[in-house]
Coordinates of C-alpha atoms and ligand atoms in Angstrom, one line a residue:
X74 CA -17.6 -58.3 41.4
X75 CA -17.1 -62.3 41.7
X76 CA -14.1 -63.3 42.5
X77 CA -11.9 -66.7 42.8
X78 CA -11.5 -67.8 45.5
X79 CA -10.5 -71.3 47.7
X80 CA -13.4 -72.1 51.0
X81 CA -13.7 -74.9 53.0
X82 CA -17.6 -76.0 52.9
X83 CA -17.6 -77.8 56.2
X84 CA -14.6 -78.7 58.9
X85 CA -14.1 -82.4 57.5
X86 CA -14.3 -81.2 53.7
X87 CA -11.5 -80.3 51.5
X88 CA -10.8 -76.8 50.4
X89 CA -12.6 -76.2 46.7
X90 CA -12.8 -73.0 44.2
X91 CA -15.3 -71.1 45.1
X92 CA -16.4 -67.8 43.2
X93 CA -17.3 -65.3 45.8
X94 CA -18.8 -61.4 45.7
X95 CA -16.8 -58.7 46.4
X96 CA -18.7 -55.3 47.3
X97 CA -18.8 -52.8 44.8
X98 CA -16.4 -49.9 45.8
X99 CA -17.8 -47.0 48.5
X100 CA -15.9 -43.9 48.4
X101 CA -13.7 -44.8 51.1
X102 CA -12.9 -48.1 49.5
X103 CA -9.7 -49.7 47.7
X104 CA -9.6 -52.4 45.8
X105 CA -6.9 -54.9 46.1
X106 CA -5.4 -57.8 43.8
X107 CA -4.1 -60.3 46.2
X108 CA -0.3 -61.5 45.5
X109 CA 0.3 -63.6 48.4
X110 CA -1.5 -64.6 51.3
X111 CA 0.2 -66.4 54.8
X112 CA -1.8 -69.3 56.0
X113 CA -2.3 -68.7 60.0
X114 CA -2.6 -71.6 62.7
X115 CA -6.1 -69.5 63.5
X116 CA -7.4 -70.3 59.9
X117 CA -6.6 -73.4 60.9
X118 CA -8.7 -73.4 64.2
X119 CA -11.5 -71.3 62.1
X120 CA -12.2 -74.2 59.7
X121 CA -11.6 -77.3 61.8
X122 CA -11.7 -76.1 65.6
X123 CA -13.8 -73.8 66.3
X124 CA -17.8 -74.0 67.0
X125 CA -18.9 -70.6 65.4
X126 CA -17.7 -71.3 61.6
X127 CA -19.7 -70.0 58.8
X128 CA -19.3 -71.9 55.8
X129 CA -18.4 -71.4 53.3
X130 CA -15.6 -70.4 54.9
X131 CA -12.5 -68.9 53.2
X132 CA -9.8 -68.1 55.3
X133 CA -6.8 -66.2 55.3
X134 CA -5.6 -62.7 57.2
X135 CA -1.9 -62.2 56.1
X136 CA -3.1 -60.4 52.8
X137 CA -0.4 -59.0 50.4
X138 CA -0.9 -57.3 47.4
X139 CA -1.5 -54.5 44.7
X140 CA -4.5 -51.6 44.5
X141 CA -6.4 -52.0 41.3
X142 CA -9.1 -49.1 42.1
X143 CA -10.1 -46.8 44.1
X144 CA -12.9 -45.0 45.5
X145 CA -13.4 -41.6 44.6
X146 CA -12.8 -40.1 48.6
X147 CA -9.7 -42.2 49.1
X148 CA -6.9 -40.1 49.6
X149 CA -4.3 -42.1 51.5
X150 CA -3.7 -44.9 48.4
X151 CA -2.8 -44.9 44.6
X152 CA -3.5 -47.1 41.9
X153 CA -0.5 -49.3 41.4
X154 CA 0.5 -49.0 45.6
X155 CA 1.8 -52.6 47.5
X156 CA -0.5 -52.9 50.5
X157 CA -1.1 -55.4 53.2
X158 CA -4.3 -55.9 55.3
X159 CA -4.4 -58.0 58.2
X160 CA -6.8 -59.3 60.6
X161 CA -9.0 -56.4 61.2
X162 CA -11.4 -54.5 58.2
X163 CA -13.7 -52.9 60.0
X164 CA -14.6 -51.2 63.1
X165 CA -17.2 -48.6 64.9
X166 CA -13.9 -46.5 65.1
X167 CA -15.8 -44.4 68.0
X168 CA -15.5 -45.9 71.1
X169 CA -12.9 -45.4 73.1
X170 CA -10.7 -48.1 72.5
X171 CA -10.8 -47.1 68.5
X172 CA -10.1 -43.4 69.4
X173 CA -6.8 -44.7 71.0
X174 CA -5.7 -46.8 67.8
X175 CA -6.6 -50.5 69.5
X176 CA -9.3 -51.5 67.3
X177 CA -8.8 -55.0 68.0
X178 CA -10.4 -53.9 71.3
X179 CA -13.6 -52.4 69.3
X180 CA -16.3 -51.8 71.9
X181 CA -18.6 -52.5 69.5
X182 CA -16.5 -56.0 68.3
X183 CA -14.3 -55.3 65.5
X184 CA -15.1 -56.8 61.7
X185 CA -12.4 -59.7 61.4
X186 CA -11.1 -60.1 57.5
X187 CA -12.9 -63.6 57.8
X188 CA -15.9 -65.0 59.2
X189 CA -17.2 -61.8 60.8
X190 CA -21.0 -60.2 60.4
X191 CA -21.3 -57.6 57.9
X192 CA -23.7 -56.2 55.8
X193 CA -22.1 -57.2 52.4
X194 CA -23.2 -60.7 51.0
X195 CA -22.7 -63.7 51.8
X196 CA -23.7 -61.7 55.6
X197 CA -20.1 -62.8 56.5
X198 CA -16.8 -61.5 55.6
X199 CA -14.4 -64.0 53.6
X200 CA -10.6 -63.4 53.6
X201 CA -7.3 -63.4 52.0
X202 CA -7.7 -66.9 50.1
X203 CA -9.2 -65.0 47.1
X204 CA -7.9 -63.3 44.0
X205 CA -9.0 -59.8 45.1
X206 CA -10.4 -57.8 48.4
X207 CA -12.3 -54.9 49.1
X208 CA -11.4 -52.4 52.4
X209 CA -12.1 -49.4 54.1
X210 CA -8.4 -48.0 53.3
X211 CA -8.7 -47.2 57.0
X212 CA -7.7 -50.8 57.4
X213 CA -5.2 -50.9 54.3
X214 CA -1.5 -50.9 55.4
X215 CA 1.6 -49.2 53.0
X216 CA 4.3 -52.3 52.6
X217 CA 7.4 -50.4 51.8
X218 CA 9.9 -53.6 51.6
X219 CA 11.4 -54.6 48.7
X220 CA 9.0 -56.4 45.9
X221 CA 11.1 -59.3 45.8
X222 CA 10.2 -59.9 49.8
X223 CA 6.1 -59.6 49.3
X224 CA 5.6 -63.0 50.4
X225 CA 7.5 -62.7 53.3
X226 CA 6.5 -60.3 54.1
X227 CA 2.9 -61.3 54.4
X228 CA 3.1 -63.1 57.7
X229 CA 3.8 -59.8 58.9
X230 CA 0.3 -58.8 58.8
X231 CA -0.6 -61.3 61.7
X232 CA 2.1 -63.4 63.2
X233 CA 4.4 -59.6 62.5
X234 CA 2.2 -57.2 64.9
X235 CA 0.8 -60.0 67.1
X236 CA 4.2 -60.1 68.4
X237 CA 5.4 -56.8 68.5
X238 CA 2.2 -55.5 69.8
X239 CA 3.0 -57.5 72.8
X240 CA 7.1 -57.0 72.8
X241 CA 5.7 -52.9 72.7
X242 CA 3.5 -53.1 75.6
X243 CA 5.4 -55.3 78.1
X244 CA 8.1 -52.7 77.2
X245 CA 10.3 -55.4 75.9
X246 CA 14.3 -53.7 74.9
X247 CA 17.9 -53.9 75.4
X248 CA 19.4 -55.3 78.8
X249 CA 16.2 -58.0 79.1
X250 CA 16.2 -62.1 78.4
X251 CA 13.1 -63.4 77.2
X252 CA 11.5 -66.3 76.2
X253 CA 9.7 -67.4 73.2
X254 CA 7.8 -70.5 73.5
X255 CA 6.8 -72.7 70.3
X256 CA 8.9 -71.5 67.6
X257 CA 6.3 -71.4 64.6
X258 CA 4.5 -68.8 62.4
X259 CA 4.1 -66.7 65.6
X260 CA 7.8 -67.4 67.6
X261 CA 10.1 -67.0 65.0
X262 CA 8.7 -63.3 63.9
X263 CA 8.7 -62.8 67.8
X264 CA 12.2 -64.0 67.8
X265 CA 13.8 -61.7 65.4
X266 CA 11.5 -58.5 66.6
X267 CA 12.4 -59.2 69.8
X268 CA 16.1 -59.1 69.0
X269 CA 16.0 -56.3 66.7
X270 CA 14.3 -54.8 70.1
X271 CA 17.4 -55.0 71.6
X272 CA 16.6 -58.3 73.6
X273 CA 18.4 -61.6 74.2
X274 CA 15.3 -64.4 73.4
X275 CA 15.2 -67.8 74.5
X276 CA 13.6 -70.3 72.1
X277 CA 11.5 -73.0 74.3
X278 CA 11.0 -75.6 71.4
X279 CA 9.7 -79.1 71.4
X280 CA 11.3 -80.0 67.6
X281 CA 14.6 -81.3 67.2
X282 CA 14.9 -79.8 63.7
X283 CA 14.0 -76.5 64.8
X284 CA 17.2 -76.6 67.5
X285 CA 20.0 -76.0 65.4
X286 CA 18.3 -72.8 63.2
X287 CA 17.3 -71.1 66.5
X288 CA 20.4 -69.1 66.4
X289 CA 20.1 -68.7 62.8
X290 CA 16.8 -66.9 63.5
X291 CA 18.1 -64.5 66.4
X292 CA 17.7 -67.0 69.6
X293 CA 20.9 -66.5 71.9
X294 CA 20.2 -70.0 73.8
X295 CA 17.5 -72.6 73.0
X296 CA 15.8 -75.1 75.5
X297 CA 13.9 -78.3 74.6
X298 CA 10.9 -77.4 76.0
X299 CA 9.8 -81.3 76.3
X300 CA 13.0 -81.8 78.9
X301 CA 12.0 -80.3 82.9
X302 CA 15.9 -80.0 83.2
X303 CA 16.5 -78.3 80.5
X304 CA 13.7 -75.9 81.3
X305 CA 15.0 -75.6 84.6
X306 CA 17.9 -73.8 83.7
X307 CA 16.2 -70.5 83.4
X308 CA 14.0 -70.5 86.7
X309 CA 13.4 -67.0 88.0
X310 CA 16.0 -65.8 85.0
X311 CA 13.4 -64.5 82.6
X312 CA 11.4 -60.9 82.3
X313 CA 9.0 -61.9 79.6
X314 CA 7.7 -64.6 77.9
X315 CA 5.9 -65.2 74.6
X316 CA 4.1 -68.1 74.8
X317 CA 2.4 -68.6 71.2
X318 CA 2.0 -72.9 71.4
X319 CA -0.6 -73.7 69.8
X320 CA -2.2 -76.9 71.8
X321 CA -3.0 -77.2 75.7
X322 CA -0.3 -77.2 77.4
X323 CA 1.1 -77.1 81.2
X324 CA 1.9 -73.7 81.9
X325 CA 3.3 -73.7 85.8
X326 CA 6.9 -75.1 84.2
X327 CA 6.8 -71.7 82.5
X328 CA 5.5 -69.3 85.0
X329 CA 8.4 -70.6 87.3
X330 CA 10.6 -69.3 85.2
X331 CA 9.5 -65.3 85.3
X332 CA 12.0 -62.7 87.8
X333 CA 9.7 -61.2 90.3
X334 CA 7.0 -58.8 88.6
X335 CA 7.1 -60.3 84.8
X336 CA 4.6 -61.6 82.9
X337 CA 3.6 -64.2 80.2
X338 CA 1.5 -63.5 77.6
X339 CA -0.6 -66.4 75.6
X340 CA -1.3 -66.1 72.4
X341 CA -2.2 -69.6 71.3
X342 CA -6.2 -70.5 71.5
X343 CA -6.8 -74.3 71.3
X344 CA -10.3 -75.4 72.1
X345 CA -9.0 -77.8 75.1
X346 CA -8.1 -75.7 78.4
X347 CA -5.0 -75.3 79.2
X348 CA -4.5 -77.3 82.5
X349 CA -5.1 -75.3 85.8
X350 CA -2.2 -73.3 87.0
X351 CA -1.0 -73.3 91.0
X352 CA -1.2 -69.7 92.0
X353 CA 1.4 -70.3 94.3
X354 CA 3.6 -69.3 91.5
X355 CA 2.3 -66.2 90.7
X356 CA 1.7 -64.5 94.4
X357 CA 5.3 -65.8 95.3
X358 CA 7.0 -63.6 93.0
X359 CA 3.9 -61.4 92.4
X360 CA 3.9 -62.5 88.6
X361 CA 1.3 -62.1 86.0
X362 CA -0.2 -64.7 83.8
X363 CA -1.9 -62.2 80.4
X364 CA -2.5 -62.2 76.5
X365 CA -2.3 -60.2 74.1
X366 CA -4.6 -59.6 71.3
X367 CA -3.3 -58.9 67.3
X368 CA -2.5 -55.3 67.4
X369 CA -4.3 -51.9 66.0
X370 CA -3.9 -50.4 62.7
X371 CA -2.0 -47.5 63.8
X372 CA 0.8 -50.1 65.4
X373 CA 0.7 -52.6 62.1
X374 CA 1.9 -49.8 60.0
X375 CA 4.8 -48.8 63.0
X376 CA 5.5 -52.6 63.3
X377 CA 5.8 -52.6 59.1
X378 CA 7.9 -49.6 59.0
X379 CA 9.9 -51.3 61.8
X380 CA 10.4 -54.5 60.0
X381 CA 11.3 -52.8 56.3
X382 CA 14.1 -50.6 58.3
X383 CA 15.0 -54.0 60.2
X384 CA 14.9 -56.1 57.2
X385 CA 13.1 -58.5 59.5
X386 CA 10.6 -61.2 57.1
X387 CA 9.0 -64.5 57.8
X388 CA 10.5 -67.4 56.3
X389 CA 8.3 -69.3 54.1
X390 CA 7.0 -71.9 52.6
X391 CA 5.3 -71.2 49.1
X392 CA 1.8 -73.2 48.3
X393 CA -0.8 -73.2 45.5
X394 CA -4.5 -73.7 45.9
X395 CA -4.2 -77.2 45.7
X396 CA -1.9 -77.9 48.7
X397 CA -4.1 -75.6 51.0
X398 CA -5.2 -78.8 53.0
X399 CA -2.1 -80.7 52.6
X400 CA -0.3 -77.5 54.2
X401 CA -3.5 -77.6 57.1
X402 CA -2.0 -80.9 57.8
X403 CA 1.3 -80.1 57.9
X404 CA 0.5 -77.1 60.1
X405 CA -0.9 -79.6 62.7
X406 CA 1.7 -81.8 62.7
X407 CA 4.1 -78.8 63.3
X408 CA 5.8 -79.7 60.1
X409 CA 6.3 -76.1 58.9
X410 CA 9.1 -73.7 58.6
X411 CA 7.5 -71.6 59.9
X412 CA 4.6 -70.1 58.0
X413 CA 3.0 -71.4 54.5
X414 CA 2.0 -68.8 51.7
X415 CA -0.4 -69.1 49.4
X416 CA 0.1 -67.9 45.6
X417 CA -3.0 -66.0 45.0
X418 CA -2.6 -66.5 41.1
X419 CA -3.1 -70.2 42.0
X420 CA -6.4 -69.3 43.0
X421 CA -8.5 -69.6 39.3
X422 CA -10.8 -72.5 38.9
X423 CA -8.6 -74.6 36.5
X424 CA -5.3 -73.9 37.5
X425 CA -3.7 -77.1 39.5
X426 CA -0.3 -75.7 39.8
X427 CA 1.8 -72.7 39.0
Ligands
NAP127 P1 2.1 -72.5 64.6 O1 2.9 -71.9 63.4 O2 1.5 -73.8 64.4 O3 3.1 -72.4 65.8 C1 2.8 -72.9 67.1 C2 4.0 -73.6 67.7 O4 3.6 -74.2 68.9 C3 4.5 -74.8 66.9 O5 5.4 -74.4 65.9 C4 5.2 -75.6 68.0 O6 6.5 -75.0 68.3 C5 4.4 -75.3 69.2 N1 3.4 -76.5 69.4 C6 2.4 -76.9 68.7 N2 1.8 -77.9 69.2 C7 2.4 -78.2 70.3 C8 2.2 -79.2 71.3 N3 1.2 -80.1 71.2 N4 3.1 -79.1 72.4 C9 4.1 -78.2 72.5 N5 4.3 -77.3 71.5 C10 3.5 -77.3 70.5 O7 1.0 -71.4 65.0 P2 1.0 -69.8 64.9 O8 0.3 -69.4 63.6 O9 2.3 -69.3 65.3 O10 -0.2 -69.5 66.0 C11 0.1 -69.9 67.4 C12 -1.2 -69.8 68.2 O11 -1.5 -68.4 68.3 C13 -2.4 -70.4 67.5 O12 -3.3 -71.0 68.5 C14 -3.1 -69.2 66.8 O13 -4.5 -69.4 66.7 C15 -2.8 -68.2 67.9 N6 -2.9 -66.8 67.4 C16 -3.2 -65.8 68.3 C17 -3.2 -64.5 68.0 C18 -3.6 -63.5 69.0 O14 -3.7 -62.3 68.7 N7 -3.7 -63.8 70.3 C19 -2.8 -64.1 66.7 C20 -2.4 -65.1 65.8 C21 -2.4 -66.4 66.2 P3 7.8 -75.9 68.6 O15 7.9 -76.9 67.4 O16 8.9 -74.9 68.6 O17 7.6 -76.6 69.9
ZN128 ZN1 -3.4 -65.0 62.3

């Protein structure tokens, strides 16, 4: 089945239409017309960071939508159903981090929704920047929020269990303080899951702007993360932090802020190292420096469910096909609250706006 779709053909080239193949439907397959799909700092990376890119490249792992068919052995789906898929559409679901519903730890690598071998042509998977997807319905997740909050609720699919999969294993809940540094796509789901967790959050935040809505969004204090005093305030006060910045940053100010025996998890992956960190920090107070990793399919649906009952969204920004670069810009220049969606219908070759 060709498709419409919007690809990037090299790092320094504007996004264009592209028609791309979609694999004809195996008995375990779903089809699925794409509504909405979020645009995520890492399909940022993918087209202009990162060394391994396969272009084409079309981007995009926060994938909303409708089924439109179905195999004949899927049994989980109907025609008609709202679905979501995220980051992950394949894996040897064998091994034993599979068996234990952490796919994103595949053994065997897992298939990413973009830019990941596979056997269907082009040889490399293309993602949520498209009209329509084909997936295992192993890898298809029920959306039971309202219709009118589909495009919210797209970010969900990445930024959404990215954070909670990390809230859920540092055993984040009520009676804590935590920190969420960088307040973008990422921070602010972080923020209000971390809340609805039970949790007073922190914002660390280098925008003015983004100051006064911290509250709005759940925050019960905010810090300018550019100001070493401000900082300050919370040395040694902290039991978690969510560091999701984006860009290479200095970590120790941070660190020094975790109670004895917490952790910081990093999220963000820019291609320039981080600078080193003085251990000092973590032996004194026997801390811990990790990352987390997306989350498995298993958790997206509990962090969905969780979400719908929570009535916790993104808040967006909505895009057509056309502003895809202009909103990769944007995204750089941290001038986004906080995630951009892209209108699938925009998609079709001759459409220049909705
Ligand atoms: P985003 O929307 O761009 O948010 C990143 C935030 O970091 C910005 O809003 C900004 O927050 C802060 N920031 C950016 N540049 C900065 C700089 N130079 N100095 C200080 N702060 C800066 O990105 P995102 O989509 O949330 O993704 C965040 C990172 O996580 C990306 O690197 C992405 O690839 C990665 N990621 C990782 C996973 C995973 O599983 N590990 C999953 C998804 C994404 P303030 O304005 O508040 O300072
Ligand atoms: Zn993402």
């Amino acid at each position: 089945m060709k498709v419409d779709a919007f690809g990037a053909n090299g790092p320094d080239t504007p996004f264009a239409h592209l028609e791309i193949a979609r694999r004809p439907l195996r008995p375990n397959d779903v089809q699925i017309e794409i509504a909405f799909c979020g645009i995520c700092h890492t399909d940022l990376h993918q087209v202009r960071d990162w060394p391994n890119t396969r272009f084409p490249c079309v981007p995009g792992h926060e994938i909303v939508g409708h089924i439109t068919a179905k195999g004949s052995a899927v049994t989980g789906f109907e025609t008609g159903d709202t679905v979501g898929v995220g980051c992950i559409v394949d894996s040897c679901q064998e091994c034993e981090a599979c068996e234990a519903g952490l796919e994103q730890f595949c053994a065997k690598g897992f298939t990413g929704t973009y830019n990941a071998p596979t056997q269907d042509p082009p040889g490399y998977t293309m993602g949520g920047y498209s009209r329509s997807i084909v997936v295992d319905q192993d890898y298809v997740l029920a959306i039971r929020h309202s219709q009118q909050d589909l495009a919210a609720v797209a970010p969900l699919l990445c930024a959404g269990i990215t954070t909670y999969s990390a809230l859920k294993t540092w055993k984040v809940g009520t009676g804590q303080t935590i920190g969420v540094v960088g307040i973008g796509g990422l921070g602010h789901v972080g923020i209000r899951i971390a809340r609805a967790l039970g949790a007073n959050v922190v914002a660390f935040t280098s925008s003015d702007s983004k100051r006064d809505e911290a509250a709005r969004l759940g925050a019960t204090d905010v810090v300018n993360s550019r100001d070493s005093g401000d900082v300050g305030r919370y040395t040694e006060k902290l039991d978690f932090i969510l560091n999701t910045v984006a860009a290479s940053h200095d970590l120790d100010p941070y660190i020094a802020l975790l109670k004895r025996d917490c952790t910081m998890a990093m999220f963000g992956a820019p291609n320039k190292p981080h600078p080193a960190i003085d251990v000092r920090l973590l032996f004194r107070r026997r801390r811990s420096l990790s990352g987390s990793l997306l989350g498995g399919i298993r958790e997206t649906q509990e962090m969905l469910d969780f979400c719908a009952k929570h009535e916790i969204v993104a808040d967006i920004e909505m895009i057509t096909a056309h502003q895809i670069d202009d909103a990769f810009d944007r995204l750089l220049r941290n001038d986004v609250k906080y995630r951009f969606v892209l209108n699938a219908k925009s998609l079709a070759r001759d459409k220049d706006a909705l």
